[in-house]
Coordinates of C-alpha atoms in Angstrom, one line a residue:
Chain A
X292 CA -68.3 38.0 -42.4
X293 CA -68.8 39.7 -45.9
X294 CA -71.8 38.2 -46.1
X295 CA -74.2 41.2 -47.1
X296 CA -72.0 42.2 -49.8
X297 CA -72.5 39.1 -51.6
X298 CA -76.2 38.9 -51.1
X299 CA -77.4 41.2 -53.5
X300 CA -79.2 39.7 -56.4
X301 CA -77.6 40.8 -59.4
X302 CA -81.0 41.4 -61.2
X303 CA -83.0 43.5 -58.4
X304 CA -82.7 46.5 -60.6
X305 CA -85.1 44.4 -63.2
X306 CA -87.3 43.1 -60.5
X307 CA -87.9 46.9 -59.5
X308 CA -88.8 48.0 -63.0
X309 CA -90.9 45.4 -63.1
X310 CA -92.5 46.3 -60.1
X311 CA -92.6 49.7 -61.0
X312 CA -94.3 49.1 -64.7
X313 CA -97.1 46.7 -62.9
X314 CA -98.1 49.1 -60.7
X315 CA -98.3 52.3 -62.7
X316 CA -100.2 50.2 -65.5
X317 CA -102.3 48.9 -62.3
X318 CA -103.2 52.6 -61.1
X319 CA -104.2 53.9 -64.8
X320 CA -106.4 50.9 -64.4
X321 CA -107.9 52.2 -61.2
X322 CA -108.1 55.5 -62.4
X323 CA -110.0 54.5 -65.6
X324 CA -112.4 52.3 -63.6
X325 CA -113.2 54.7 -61.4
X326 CA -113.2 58.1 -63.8
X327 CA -113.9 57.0 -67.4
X328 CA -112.8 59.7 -69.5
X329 CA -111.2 60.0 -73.1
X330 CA -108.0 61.0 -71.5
X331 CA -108.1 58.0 -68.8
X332 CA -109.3 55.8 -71.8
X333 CA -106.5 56.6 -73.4
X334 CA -103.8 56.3 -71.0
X335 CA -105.3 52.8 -69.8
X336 CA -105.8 51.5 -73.3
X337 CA -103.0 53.1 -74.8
X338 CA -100.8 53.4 -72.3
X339 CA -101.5 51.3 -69.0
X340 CA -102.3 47.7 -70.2
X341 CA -98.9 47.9 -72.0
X342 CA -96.8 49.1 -68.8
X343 CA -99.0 45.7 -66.7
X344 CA -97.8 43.6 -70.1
X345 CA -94.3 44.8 -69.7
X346 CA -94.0 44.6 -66.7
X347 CA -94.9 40.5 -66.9
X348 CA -92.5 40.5 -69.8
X349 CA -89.4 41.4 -67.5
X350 CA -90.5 39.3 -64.4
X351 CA -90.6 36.3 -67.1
X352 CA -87.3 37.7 -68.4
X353 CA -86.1 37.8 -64.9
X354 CA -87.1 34.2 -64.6
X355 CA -85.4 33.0 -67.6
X356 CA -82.2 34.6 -67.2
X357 CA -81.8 33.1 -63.8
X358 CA -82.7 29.4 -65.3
X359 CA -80.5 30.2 -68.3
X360 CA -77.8 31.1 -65.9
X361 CA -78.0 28.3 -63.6
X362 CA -77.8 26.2 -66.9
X363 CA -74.7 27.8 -68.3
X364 CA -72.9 28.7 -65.1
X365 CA -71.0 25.8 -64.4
X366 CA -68.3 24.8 -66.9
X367 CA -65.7 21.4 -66.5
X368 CA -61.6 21.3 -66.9
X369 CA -59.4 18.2 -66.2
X370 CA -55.9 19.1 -64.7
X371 CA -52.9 16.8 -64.7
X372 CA -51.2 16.0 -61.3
X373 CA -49.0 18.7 -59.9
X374 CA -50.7 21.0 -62.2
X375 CA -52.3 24.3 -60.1
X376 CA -56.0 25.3 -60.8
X377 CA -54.9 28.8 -58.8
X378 CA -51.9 30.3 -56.8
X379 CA -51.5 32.1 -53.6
X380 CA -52.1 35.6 -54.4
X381 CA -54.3 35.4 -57.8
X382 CA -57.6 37.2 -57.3
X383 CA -60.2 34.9 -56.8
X384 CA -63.3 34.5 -59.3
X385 CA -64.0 31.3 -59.1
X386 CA -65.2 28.4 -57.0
X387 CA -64.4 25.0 -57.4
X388 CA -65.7 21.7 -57.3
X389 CA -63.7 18.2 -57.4
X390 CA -65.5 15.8 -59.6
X391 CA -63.3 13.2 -60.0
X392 CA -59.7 13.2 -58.4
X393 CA -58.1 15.0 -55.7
X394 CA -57.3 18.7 -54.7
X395 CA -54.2 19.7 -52.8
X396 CA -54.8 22.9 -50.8
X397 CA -51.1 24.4 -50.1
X398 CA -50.1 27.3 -48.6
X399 CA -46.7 28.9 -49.3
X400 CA -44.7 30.8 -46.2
X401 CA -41.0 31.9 -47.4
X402 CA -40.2 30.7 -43.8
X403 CA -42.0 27.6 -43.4
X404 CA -42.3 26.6 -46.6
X405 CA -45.1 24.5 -48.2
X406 CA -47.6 23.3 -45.8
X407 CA -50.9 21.2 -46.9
X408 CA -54.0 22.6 -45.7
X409 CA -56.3 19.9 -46.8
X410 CA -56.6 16.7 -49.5
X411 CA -60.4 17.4 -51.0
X412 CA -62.1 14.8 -52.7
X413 CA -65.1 13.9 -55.3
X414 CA -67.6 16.2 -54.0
X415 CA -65.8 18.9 -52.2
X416 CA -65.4 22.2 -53.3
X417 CA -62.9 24.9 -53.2
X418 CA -62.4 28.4 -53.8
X419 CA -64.9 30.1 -52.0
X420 CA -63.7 32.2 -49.6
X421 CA -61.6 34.8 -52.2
X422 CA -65.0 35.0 -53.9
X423 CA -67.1 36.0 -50.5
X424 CA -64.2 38.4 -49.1
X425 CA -62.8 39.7 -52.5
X426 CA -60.0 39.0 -51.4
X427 CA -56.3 37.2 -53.3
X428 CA -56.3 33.5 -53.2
X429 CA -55.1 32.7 -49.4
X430 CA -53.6 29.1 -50.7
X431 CA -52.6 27.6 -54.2
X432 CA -54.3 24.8 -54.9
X433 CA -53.4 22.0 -57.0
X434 CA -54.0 18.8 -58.7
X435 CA -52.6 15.6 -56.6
X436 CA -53.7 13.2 -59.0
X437 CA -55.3 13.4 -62.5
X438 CA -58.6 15.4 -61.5
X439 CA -61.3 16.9 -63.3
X440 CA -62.8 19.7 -61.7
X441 CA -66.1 22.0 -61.8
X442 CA -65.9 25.8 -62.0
X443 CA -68.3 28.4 -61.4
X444 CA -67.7 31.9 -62.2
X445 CA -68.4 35.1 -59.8
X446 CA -71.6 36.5 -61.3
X447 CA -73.0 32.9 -61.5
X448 CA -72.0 31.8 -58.3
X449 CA -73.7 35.3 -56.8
X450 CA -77.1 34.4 -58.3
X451 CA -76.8 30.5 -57.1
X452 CA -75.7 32.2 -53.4
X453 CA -78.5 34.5 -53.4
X454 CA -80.9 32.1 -55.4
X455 CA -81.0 28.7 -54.0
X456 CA -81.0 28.9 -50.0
X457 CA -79.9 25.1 -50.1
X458 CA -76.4 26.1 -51.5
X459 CA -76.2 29.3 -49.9
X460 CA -77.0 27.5 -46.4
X461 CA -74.0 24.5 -47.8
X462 CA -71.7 27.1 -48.5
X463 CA -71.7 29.1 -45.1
X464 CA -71.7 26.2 -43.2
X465 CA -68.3 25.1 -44.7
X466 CA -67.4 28.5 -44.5
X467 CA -68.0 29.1 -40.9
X468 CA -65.6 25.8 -40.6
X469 CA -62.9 26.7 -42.3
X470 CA -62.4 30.0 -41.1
Chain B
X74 CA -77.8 53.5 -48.3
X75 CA -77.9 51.2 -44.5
X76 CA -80.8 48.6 -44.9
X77 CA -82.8 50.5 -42.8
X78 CA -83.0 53.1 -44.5
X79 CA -83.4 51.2 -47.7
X80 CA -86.5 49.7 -45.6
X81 CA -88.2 53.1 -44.6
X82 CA -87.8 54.4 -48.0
X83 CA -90.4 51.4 -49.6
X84 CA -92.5 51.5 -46.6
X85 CA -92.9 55.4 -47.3
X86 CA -93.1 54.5 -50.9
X87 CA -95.9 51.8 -50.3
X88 CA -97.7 54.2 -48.1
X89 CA -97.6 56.7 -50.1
X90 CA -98.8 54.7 -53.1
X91 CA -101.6 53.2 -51.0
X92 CA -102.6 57.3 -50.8
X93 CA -102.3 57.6 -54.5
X94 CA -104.8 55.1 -55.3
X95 CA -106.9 56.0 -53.3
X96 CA -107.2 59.5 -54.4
X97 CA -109.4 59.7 -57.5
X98 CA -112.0 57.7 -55.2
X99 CA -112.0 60.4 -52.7
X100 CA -112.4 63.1 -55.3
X101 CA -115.2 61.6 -56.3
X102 CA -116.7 61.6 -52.9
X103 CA -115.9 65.4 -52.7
X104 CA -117.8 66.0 -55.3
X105 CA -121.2 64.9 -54.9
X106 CA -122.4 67.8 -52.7
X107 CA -125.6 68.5 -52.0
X108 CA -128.8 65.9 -52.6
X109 CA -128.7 64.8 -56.6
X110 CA -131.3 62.2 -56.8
X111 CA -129.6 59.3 -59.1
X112 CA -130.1 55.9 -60.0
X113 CA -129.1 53.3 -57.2
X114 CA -125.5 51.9 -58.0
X115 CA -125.2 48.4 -59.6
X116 CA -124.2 46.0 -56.8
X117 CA -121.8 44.1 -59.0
X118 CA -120.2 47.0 -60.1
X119 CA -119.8 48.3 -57.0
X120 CA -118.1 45.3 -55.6
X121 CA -116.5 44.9 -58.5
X122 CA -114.4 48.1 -57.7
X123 CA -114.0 47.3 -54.8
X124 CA -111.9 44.5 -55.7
X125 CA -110.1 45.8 -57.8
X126 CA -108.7 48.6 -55.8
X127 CA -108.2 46.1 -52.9
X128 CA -106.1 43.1 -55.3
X129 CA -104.3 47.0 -56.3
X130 CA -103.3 47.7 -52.9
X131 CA -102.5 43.8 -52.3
X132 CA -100.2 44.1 -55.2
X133 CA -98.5 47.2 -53.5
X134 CA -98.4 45.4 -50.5
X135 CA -96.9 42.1 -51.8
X136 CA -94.1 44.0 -54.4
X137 CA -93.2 46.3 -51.9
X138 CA -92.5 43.8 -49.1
X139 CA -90.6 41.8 -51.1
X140 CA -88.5 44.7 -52.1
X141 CA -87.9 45.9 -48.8
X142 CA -87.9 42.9 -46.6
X143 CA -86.3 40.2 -48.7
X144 CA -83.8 41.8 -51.2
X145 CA -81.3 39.4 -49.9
X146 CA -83.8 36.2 -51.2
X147 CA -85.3 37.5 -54.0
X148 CA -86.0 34.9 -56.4
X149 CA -85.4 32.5 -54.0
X150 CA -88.8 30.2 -54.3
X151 CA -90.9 31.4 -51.8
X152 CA -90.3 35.3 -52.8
X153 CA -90.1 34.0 -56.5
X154 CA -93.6 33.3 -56.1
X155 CA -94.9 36.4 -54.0
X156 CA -93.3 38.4 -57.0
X157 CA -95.4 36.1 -58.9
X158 CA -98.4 37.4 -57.4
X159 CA -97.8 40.6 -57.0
X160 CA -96.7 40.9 -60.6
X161 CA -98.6 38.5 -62.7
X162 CA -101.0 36.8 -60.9
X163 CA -103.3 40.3 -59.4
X164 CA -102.6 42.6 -61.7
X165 CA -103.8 40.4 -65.2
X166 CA -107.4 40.0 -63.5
X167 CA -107.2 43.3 -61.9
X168 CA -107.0 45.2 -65.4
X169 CA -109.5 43.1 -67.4
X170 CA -112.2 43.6 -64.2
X171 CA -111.2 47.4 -64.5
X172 CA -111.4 47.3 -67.6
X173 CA -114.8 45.7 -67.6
X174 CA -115.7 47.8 -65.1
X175 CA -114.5 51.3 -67.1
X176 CA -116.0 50.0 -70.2
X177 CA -119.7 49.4 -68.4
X178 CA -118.7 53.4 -66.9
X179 CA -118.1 54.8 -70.4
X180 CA -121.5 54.2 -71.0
X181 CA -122.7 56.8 -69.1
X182 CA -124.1 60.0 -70.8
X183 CA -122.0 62.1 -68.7
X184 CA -119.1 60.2 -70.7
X185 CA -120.6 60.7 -73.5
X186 CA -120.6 64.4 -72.7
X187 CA -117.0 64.3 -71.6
X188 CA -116.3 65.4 -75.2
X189 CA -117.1 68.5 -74.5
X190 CA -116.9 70.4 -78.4
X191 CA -118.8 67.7 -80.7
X192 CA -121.0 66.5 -77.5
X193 CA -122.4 69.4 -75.9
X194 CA -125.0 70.6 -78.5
X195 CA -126.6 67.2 -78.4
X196 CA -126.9 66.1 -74.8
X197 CA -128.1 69.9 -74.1
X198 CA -130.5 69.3 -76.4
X199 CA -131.6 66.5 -74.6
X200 CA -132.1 67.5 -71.5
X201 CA -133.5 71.0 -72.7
X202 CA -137.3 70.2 -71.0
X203 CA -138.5 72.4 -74.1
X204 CA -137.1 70.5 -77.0
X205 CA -139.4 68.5 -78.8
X206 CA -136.8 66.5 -80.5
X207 CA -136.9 62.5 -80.1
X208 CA -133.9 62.6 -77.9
X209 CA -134.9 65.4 -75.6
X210 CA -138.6 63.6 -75.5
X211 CA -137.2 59.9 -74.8
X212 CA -135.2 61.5 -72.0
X213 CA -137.7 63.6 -70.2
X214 CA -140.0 60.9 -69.8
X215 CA -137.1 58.8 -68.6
X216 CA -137.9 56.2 -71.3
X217 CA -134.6 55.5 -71.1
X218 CA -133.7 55.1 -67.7
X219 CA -130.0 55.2 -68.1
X220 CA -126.9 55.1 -70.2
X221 CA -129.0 57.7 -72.7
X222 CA -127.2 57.7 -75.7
X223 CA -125.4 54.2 -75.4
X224 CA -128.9 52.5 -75.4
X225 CA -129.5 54.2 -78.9
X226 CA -126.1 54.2 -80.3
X227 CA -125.2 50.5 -79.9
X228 CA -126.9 47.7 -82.2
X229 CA -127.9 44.2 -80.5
X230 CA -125.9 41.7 -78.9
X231 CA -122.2 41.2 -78.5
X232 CA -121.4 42.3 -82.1
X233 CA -123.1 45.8 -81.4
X234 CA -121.9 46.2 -78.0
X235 CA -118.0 45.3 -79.2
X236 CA -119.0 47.9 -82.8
X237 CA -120.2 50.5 -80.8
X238 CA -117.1 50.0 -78.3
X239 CA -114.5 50.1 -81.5
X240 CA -116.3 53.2 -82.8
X241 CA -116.4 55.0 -79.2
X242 CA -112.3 54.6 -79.2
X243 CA -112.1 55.9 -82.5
X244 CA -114.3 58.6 -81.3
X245 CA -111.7 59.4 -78.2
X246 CA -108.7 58.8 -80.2
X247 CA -110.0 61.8 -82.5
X248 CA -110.8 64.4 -80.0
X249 CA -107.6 63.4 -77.7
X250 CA -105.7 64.0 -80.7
X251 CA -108.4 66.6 -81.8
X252 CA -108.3 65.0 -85.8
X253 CA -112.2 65.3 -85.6
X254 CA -114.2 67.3 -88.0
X255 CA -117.4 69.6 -87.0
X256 CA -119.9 69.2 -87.2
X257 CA -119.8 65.5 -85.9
X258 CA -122.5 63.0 -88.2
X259 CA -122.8 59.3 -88.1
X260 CA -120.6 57.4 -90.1
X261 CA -123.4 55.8 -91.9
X262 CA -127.2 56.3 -92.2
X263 CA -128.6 55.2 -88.3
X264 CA -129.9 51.7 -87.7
X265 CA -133.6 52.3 -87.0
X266 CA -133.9 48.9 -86.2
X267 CA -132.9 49.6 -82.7
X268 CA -135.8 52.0 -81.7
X269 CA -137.4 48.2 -82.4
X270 CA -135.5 46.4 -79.4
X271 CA -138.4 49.0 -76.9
X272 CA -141.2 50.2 -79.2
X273 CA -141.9 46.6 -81.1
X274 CA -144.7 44.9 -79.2
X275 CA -145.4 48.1 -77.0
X276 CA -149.1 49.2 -77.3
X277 CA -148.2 52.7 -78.1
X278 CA -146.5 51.1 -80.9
X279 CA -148.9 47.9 -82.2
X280 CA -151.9 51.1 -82.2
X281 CA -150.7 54.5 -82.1
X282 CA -153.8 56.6 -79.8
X283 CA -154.3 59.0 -82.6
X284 CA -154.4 56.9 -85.2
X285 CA -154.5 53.5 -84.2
X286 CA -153.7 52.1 -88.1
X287 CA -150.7 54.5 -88.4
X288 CA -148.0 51.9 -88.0
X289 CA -149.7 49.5 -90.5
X290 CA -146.7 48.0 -92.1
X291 CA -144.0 50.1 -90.5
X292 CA -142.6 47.2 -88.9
X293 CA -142.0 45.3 -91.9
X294 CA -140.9 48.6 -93.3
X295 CA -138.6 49.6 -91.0
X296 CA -137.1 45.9 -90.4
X297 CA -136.2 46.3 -94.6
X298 CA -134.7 49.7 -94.0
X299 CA -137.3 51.3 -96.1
X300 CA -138.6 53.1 -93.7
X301 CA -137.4 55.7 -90.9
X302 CA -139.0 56.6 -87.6
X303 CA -138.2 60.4 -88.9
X304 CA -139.5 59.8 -91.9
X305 CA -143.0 60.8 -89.8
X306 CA -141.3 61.7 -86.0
X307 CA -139.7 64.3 -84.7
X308 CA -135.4 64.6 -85.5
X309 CA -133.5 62.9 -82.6
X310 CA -131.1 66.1 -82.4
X311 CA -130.6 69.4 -83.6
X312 CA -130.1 69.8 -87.4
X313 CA -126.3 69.7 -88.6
X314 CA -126.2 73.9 -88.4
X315 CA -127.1 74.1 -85.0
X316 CA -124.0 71.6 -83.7
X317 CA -120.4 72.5 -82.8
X318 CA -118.0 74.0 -84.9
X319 CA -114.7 73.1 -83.5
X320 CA -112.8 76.0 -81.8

């Protein structure tokens, strides 16, 4: 599985500057306390209480981009029947999710021709697998009836995978099935 | 970089952090050679420190763990709130009790005297058992038991304390950036209303033991501001041509 690869939260980077600030603004702190100085004055009142402030300012910007994210990450598109949400062979970077309708899942072999993987209903999703294996689409799929459907793009599905355990467990599990 | 790897580089950071904050408490340790009789240590201070260089090394702890041990579920809710803690919920209290705890410090004469230009001419004076100045009198008789120049250089209550704290960062932020002019003078003429806060009520003060009607009406004078305790004292410190010029 390519699991690791898409575990990596896309804001860690943040969360260790935030770190980082907290903690140097903590040890001016100490330092002051413990050796009151001008010089330690300065770097604690000048310097240190800002880095601690900072440092709260990212972690709350941390938080907010994740809840703005999760707000704005999934979008809504209605296809007509017959009409294909992806084909074989199109990089992936999106999952799906049937609201209302029905999903063909089709896979195209020159020699055997069209073959139906699976009919998914409200409720189901689709598209997954191109997003955890970067790999092309391995089927096309396609609207069977008029069918509005949910879409989720890479960078918000990789903070949803690596943010909410209750989807991350949902989507292995189906994973693990379907491969 | 294998996760491993990624792992033994914040443990070795964390460690190695722990060892850093630790350090200016150990070179205070080193320092105090010898016997040097001093005043016994203020028990909530103390523990105060304490705390704070423990909820430091919790923070260490908490950010560092998280970092290492659960990159792949950061922000999930559980780590969401360690971060929490380690990031906002230790460090806000930390600072303000360090910072209590370095503002009660920076009373200290020797912080005083940390200034070493404008300061040194007066706290020699001070402690020059010769001098017959106010200053060097007050402190030879321990008078003042502590916090020498603090007790005469802040006004009552919360106002004076928080006045005399303002003025004290004005007074580091001009010899850090060394914008102060020699030689040093109060801003304004002193407050000798504060001598009042010990010597009203005292004996010594009520009837002087020379001349037991010499403080008829100084009270009342020196409550007005028409009257200074130098007016007939001693100076408290050396005239203004025997203080620092700046290098």
């Amino acid at each position: 599985m390519t699991h690791v690869a898409m575990t990596h939260y896309p804001r860690t980077k943040w969360l260790v500057l935030a770190g980082a600030l907290g903690l140097l603004g903590q040890l001016s702190a100490v330092i002051f306390m413990l050796e009151a100085t001008p010089y330690t004055t300065i770097i604690f009142i000048g310097g240190g209480m800002g880095l601690i402030l900072l440092g709260i300012l990212v972690f709350a910007w941390v938080v907010y981009r994740d809840a703005k994210a999760r707000a704005e990450s999934i979008s809504s598109k209605t296809f007509t029947a017959g009409e294909a949400i992806f084909r074989q062979g199109d990089p992936g970077d999106k999952i799906y999710i049937v609201k209302k309708g029905e999903i063909e899942i089709v896979r195209e072999d020159k020699e055997k021709g069209e073959q139906v993987l699976a009919r998914l209903r409200d409720g189901e999703y689709f598209g997954e697998m191109a997003l955890l294996t970067a790999a092309p689409r391995n089927a096309t799929a396609r609207a069977g009836t008029k069918t509005e459907v949910l879409s989720i793009d890479r960078e918000d599905f990789q903070a949803l995978f690596s943010g909410i355990p209750a989807f991350r467990s949902s989507i292995e599990a189906v994973v693990k099935q379907r491969s | 970089m294998s996760k491993t790897r990624s792992r033994l580089v914040w443990i070795f950071a964390f460690l190695t952090s722990v060892l850093l904050s630790w350090l200016p408490l150990l070179a205070r340790v080193a320092e105090q050679e010898g016997f040097v009789f001093e005043q016994p240590e203020d028990v909530i201070m103390h523990w105060a420190e304490r705390a704070c260089i423990l909820i430091f090394i919790a923070s260490i702890l908490l950010i560092t763990y998280v970092l290492a041990f659960r990159r792949d579920r950061l922000m999930t809710g559980g780590t969401k709130w360690l971060l929490f803690f380690g990031l906002v919920v230790l460090p806000l209290p930390a600072a303000f009790l360090s910072a209590g705890v370095g503002m009660e410090g920076s009373k200290a004469t020797e912080f005083c005297q940390s200034c070493h230009e404008p300061m040194d001419p007066f706290v020699d004076d001070m402690m020059d058992r010769e001098s017959d100045l106010l200053a060097a009198v007050h402190y030879r008789n321990k008078l003042i038991q502590t916090e020498h120049c603090w007790n005469c250089h802040s006004d009552y209550g919360i106002s004076g304390t928080a006045e005399a704290k303002m003025t004290g960062l004005i007074h580091i932020y001009k010899y850090t950036t060394n914008t102060w002019n020699a030689p040093i003078q109060l801003y304004s003429d002193y407050k000798w209303t504060i001598c009042l806060e010990c010597h009203a009520g005292s004996g010594y003060f009520e009837s002087p033991r020379n001349d037991p009607e010499a403080h008829d009406g100084v009270l009342e004078g020196v409550m007005s501001g028409e009257y200074a305790c130098t007016d007939c004292h001693e100076t408290s410190h050396p005239p203004r041509e025997e203080r620092s010029t700046k290098p």
